[in-house]
Short mmCIF file of C-alpha atoms and ligand atoms in Angstrom, two decimals:
data_model
loop_
_atom_site.label_atom_id
_atom_site.label_comp_id
_atom_site.label_asym_id
_atom_site.label_seq_id
_atom_site.Cartn_x
_atom_site.Cartn_y
_atom_site.Cartn_z
CA UNK P 28 113.32 94.59 125.34
CA UNK P 29 112.63 97.67 123.13
CA UNK P 30 112.27 96.66 119.48
CA UNK P 31 112.30 99.24 116.69
CA UNK P 32 110.15 97.96 113.80
CA UNK P 33 110.73 99.98 110.63
CA UNK P 34 108.34 99.70 107.71
CA UNK P 35 110.49 101.26 104.97
CA UNK P 36 107.49 102.32 102.88
CA UNK P 37 105.30 105.22 104.02
CA UNK P 38 101.92 103.43 104.20
CA UNK P 39 100.36 104.08 107.62
CA UNK P 40 97.94 101.16 107.14
CA UNK P 41 100.71 98.74 106.22
CA UNK P 42 102.82 99.94 109.16
CA UNK P 43 99.91 99.24 111.50
CA UNK P 44 99.34 95.80 109.98
CA UNK P 45 103.00 94.86 110.29
CA UNK P 46 103.04 96.10 113.89
CA UNK P 47 100.00 93.95 114.64
CA UNK P 48 101.75 90.85 113.26
CA UNK P 49 104.87 91.64 115.27
CA UNK P 50 102.88 92.20 118.45
CA UNK P 51 101.11 88.86 117.99
CA UNK P 52 104.38 86.94 118.37
CA UNK P 53 106.36 89.29 120.62
CA UNK P 54 107.22 88.18 124.14
CA UNK P 55 105.44 89.83 127.05
CA UNK P 56 108.45 92.02 127.80
CA UNK P 57 108.96 93.26 124.27
CA UNK P 58 107.90 96.82 123.47
CA UNK P 59 107.31 97.29 119.73
CA UNK P 60 108.03 100.78 118.38
CA UNK P 61 106.59 100.79 114.84
CA UNK P 62 107.70 103.58 112.50
CA UNK P 63 108.04 104.45 108.82
CA UNK P 64 110.15 107.10 107.05
CA UNK P 65 108.98 110.72 106.83
CA UNK P 66 109.52 110.55 103.06
CA UNK P 67 109.57 108.00 100.25
CA UNK P 68 107.21 105.68 98.37
CA UNK P 69 103.91 104.31 99.71
CA UNK P 70 105.06 100.88 98.55
CA UNK P 71 108.40 99.46 97.44
CA UNK P 72 108.23 97.55 94.17
CA UNK P 73 111.59 98.05 92.51
CA UNK P 74 115.14 99.38 92.77
CA UNK P 75 114.14 103.04 92.42
CA UNK P 76 111.69 102.73 95.35
CA UNK P 77 114.37 100.93 97.37
CA UNK P 78 116.80 103.81 96.93
CA UNK P 79 114.44 106.14 98.81
CA UNK P 80 113.49 103.40 101.29
CA UNK P 81 117.11 102.77 102.27
CA UNK P 82 117.58 106.46 103.07
CA UNK P 83 114.31 106.38 105.02
CA UNK P 84 115.54 103.43 107.08
CA UNK P 85 118.76 105.31 107.88
CA UNK P 86 116.64 108.32 108.92
CA UNK P 87 114.50 106.25 111.28
CA UNK P 88 117.48 104.46 112.83
CA UNK P 89 119.06 107.82 113.62
CA UNK P 90 115.84 109.37 114.92
CA UNK P 91 115.29 106.39 117.24
CA UNK P 92 118.79 106.40 118.74
CA UNK P 93 117.68 108.38 121.80
CA UNK P 94 115.22 105.59 122.63
CA UNK P 95 118.13 103.10 122.58
CA UNK P 96 116.32 100.15 120.94
CA UNK P 97 117.87 96.76 121.76
CA UNK P 98 116.90 95.35 118.38
CA UNK P 99 115.84 96.70 114.99
CA UNK P 100 113.74 94.94 112.34
CA UNK P 101 113.57 96.24 108.77
CA UNK P 102 110.14 95.05 107.65
CA UNK P 103 110.44 95.05 103.86
CA UNK P 104 111.38 91.99 101.85
CA UNK P 105 114.18 93.78 100.02
CA UNK P 106 115.93 94.47 103.37
CA UNK P 107 116.61 98.08 102.22
CA UNK P 108 119.26 99.96 104.19
CA UNK P 109 120.26 96.88 106.20
CA UNK P 110 124.04 97.36 106.00
CA UNK P 111 123.77 101.10 106.63
CA UNK P 112 121.62 100.50 109.69
CA UNK P 113 124.16 98.01 111.03
CA UNK P 114 126.89 100.64 110.78
CA UNK P 115 124.80 103.14 112.71
CA UNK P 116 123.96 101.07 115.79
CA UNK P 117 125.40 98.36 118.03
CA UNK P 118 121.94 96.81 118.40
CA UNK P 119 121.23 93.77 116.21
CA UNK P 120 119.54 94.76 112.94
CA UNK P 121 117.54 92.14 111.08
CA UNK P 122 116.01 92.25 107.62
CA UNK P 123 112.87 90.15 107.22
CA UNK P 124 114.21 88.45 104.08
CA UNK P 125 117.50 87.37 105.65
CA UNK P 126 115.72 86.21 108.81
CA UNK P 127 113.15 84.26 106.77
CA UNK P 128 115.85 82.54 104.69
CA UNK P 129 117.64 81.37 107.85
CA UNK P 130 114.43 80.06 109.40
CA UNK P 131 113.32 78.32 106.20
CA UNK P 132 116.71 76.62 105.84
CA UNK P 133 116.32 75.24 109.37
CA UNK P 134 112.80 73.91 108.69
CA UNK P 135 113.16 72.38 105.24
CA UNK P 136 115.84 71.12 102.86
CA UNK P 137 114.56 73.55 100.25
CA UNK P 138 112.23 76.52 100.15
CA UNK P 139 110.41 78.63 97.58
CA UNK P 140 109.73 82.36 97.78
CA UNK P 141 106.30 83.73 96.81
CA UNK P 142 106.32 87.49 96.43
CA UNK P 143 104.22 90.32 94.98
CA UNK P 144 104.93 91.80 91.54
CA UNK P 145 106.98 89.56 89.27
CA UNK P 146 109.23 92.57 88.59
CA UNK P 147 110.49 92.34 92.21
CA UNK P 148 111.61 88.70 91.86
CA UNK P 149 115.08 89.87 90.82
CA UNK P 150 115.44 91.64 94.17
CA UNK P 151 114.70 88.44 96.09
CA UNK P 152 116.96 86.42 93.79
CA UNK P 153 119.88 88.79 94.47
CA UNK P 154 119.27 88.61 98.23
CA UNK P 155 119.37 84.80 98.03
CA UNK P 156 122.79 85.08 96.38
CA UNK P 157 124.05 87.83 98.70
CA UNK P 158 123.08 85.87 101.82
CA UNK P 159 124.39 82.56 100.46
CA UNK P 160 121.16 80.56 100.18
CA UNK P 161 121.47 79.48 96.53
CA UNK P 162 121.46 75.81 97.57
CA UNK P 163 118.36 76.08 99.77
CA UNK P 164 116.20 78.45 97.74
CA UNK P 165 114.67 76.46 94.90
CA UNK P 166 112.69 79.23 93.23
CA UNK P 167 111.26 82.76 93.40
CA UNK P 168 107.69 83.28 92.17
CA UNK P 169 105.65 86.43 91.64
CA UNK P 170 101.87 86.64 92.15
CA UNK P 171 101.55 90.02 90.40
CA UNK P 172 99.64 91.34 93.36
CA UNK P 173 100.55 94.96 94.10
CA UNK P 174 101.91 95.52 97.61
CA UNK P 175 99.15 97.91 98.69
CA UNK P 176 96.43 95.56 97.38
CA UNK P 177 97.47 93.13 100.12
CA UNK P 178 96.00 95.48 102.74
CA UNK P 179 92.42 94.48 101.95
CA UNK P 180 92.99 91.49 99.71
CA UNK P 181 90.23 89.13 100.76
CA UNK P 182 89.71 85.47 99.89
CA UNK P 183 90.31 85.82 96.16
CA UNK P 184 93.78 87.26 96.76
CA UNK P 185 94.60 84.72 99.46
CA UNK P 186 93.61 81.97 97.06
CA UNK P 187 95.80 83.51 94.34
CA UNK P 188 98.83 83.41 96.66
CA UNK P 189 97.91 79.87 97.76
CA UNK P 190 97.74 78.67 94.14
CA UNK P 191 101.15 80.16 93.28
CA UNK P 192 102.63 78.65 96.45
CA UNK P 193 101.17 75.21 95.74
CA UNK P 194 102.55 75.26 92.18
CA UNK P 195 105.94 76.40 93.52
CA UNK P 196 106.10 73.56 96.06
CA UNK P 197 105.43 71.05 93.30
CA UNK P 198 107.65 72.56 90.60
CA UNK P 199 110.58 73.35 92.92
CA UNK P 200 110.20 70.22 95.09
CA UNK P 201 110.36 72.59 98.08
CA UNK P 202 109.36 71.84 101.64
CA UNK P 203 108.57 75.38 102.79
CA UNK P 204 107.29 78.72 101.51
CA UNK P 205 108.81 82.11 102.36
CA UNK P 206 106.35 85.01 102.09
CA UNK P 207 108.06 87.63 99.96
CA UNK P 208 106.34 90.72 101.36
CA UNK P 209 105.79 92.15 104.84
CA UNK P 210 102.22 92.82 103.73
CA UNK P 211 101.57 89.06 103.50
CA UNK P 212 102.29 88.61 107.20
CA UNK P 213 98.63 88.41 108.22
CA UNK P 214 98.05 85.54 105.76
CA UNK P 215 100.74 83.27 107.20
CA UNK P 216 98.51 81.19 109.48
CA UNK P 217 95.84 80.61 106.83
CA UNK P 218 98.38 79.65 104.19
CA UNK P 219 100.18 77.31 106.60
CA UNK P 220 96.90 75.46 107.30
CA UNK P 221 95.95 75.25 103.62
CA UNK P 222 99.37 74.25 102.24
CA UNK P 223 100.40 71.82 104.96
CA UNK P 224 104.04 72.96 104.94
CA UNK P 225 105.91 75.61 106.95
CA UNK P 226 105.03 79.09 105.64
CA UNK P 227 107.61 81.57 106.92
CA UNK P 228 106.66 85.17 107.64
CA UNK P 229 109.85 87.19 107.91
CA UNK P 230 108.23 89.75 110.23
CA UNK P 231 107.45 87.16 112.91
CA UNK P 232 110.79 85.39 112.50
CA UNK P 233 112.80 88.63 112.65
CA UNK P 234 111.00 89.70 115.85
CA UNK P 235 111.81 86.38 117.59
CA UNK P 236 115.40 86.33 116.31
CA UNK P 237 115.84 89.92 117.55
CA UNK P 238 114.52 88.93 120.98
CA UNK P 239 116.94 86.00 121.07
CA UNK P 240 119.92 88.15 120.07
CA UNK P 241 118.97 90.85 122.57
CA UNK P 242 118.77 88.23 125.31
CA UNK P 243 122.20 86.89 124.28
CA UNK P 244 123.58 90.44 124.30
CA UNK P 245 123.20 90.30 128.08
CA UNK P 246 125.88 87.62 127.89
CA UNK P 247 128.09 90.04 125.92
CA UNK P 248 127.26 88.68 122.42
CA UNK P 249 126.78 91.99 120.60
CA UNK P 250 127.04 93.22 117.00
CA UNK P 251 130.57 93.56 115.68
CA UNK P 252 132.00 97.04 115.16
CA UNK P 253 134.93 95.73 113.16
CA UNK P 254 135.35 95.50 109.39
CA UNK P 255 132.59 96.99 107.22
CA UNK P 256 130.29 97.09 110.22
CA UNK P 257 132.49 99.76 111.78
CA UNK P 258 130.56 102.75 113.08
CA UNK P 259 130.32 105.65 110.62
CA UNK P 260 133.37 107.89 110.24
CA UNK P 261 133.30 111.15 112.23
CA UNK P 262 132.59 113.06 108.99
CA UNK P 263 129.43 111.04 108.44
CA UNK P 264 128.33 111.82 111.96
CA UNK P 265 129.02 115.50 111.23
CA UNK P 266 126.79 115.13 108.16
CA UNK P 267 124.08 113.88 110.49
CA UNK P 268 123.03 117.52 110.86
CA UNK P 269 121.90 117.44 107.22
CA UNK P 270 118.16 118.18 106.82
CA UNK P 271 116.31 114.88 106.44
CA UNK P 272 113.04 114.03 104.84
CA UNK P 273 110.74 116.73 103.55
CA UNK P 274 110.94 114.81 100.31
CA UNK P 275 107.94 113.94 98.17
CA UNK P 276 106.72 110.55 97.04
CA UNK P 277 108.34 109.90 93.66
C1 LIG V 12 107.67 94.83 101.21
N1 LIG V 12 107.65 96.08 99.30
O1 LIG V 12 107.82 93.89 102.00
C2 LIG V 12 108.15 94.81 99.80
C3 LIG V 12 107.69 93.60 99.07
C4 LIG V 12 108.08 93.63 97.62
O2 LIG V 12 106.57 97.91 100.23
N2 LIG V 12 107.11 96.01 101.43
C5 LIG V 12 107.06 96.76 100.31
O3 LIG V 12 107.20 93.48 96.79
O4 LIG V 12 109.29 93.80 97.34
#
C-alpha cells in the first residue's frame, strides 16, 4: 500500500526521524511517503501553532491526491487537521493520538500520557474527551522538554521521560504509557524495556492500523462519505485554486 505520512510541523529532521520509525514497523509492501507542510511552525506546542499546522495538513493532503495514497497518518500528537483531511479523501486518515488511545485501551485497563511541554497537556486532555477515552486515560503529564530538543535528546532526556512515566504509572495506577509526541517515537523500545509496561508510540500504531484498514478496504470497508465526513462542497473545491503556502514561520 501507499501510505502518506504527514509531519504537520516543518522540521526536516523530525520528518526524517518520524519516517524512520514508520519504516521500521511498516510491512514489506508499504511505501511510506513522508512530507511536511510548505509553511508553518518548526514545532507545534500550542493552539496557535496548531492553527497553521491544520492548514498545512490540508495542503499536503491535497498535494498528494494525484499519488492516490491508500492511507494517511497525521504524525503530531494534537492530530491537527484530522477532520478536514477526512473530508478531503476517501482513504482512511489516522491521527497518532487517536490511534494510540485505541491501542492503549486494548492493552491496559488504564493508561497515562507523557508529553512534552506542560502547556500542551490541555491539548491531549481535550483529545481524550473528544475521542471518548475519559474512563481509560488516567492522567496527562508534561516533561517540559521542548519538541525540537527530542531530536538529539540523549540519555539525560530519556531518563527525564522515564522518570515522569514511572511516577505517572504509580500515581495514576495505569498499566500503559502513551508517548505524547511524534518526536518520542525513537525512544519507545528503550522506555518499554525500562518501564516494564506497554509504551505506545502513536506513529507505529497508526501505520499498522492504516495498513489494516487499507487491507480491509479491499473487502469494501472504506471511509464514510456521509454526515460530517461528506466530501467538501463544490465551492470549497473551487477554492482549491487558492494560492497555498508561501507563509512564514510565526
Ligand atoms: C508533535 N508537536 O507530536 C507535537 C507534540 C506536542 O511538533 N509534534 C509537534 O508537544 O504537542
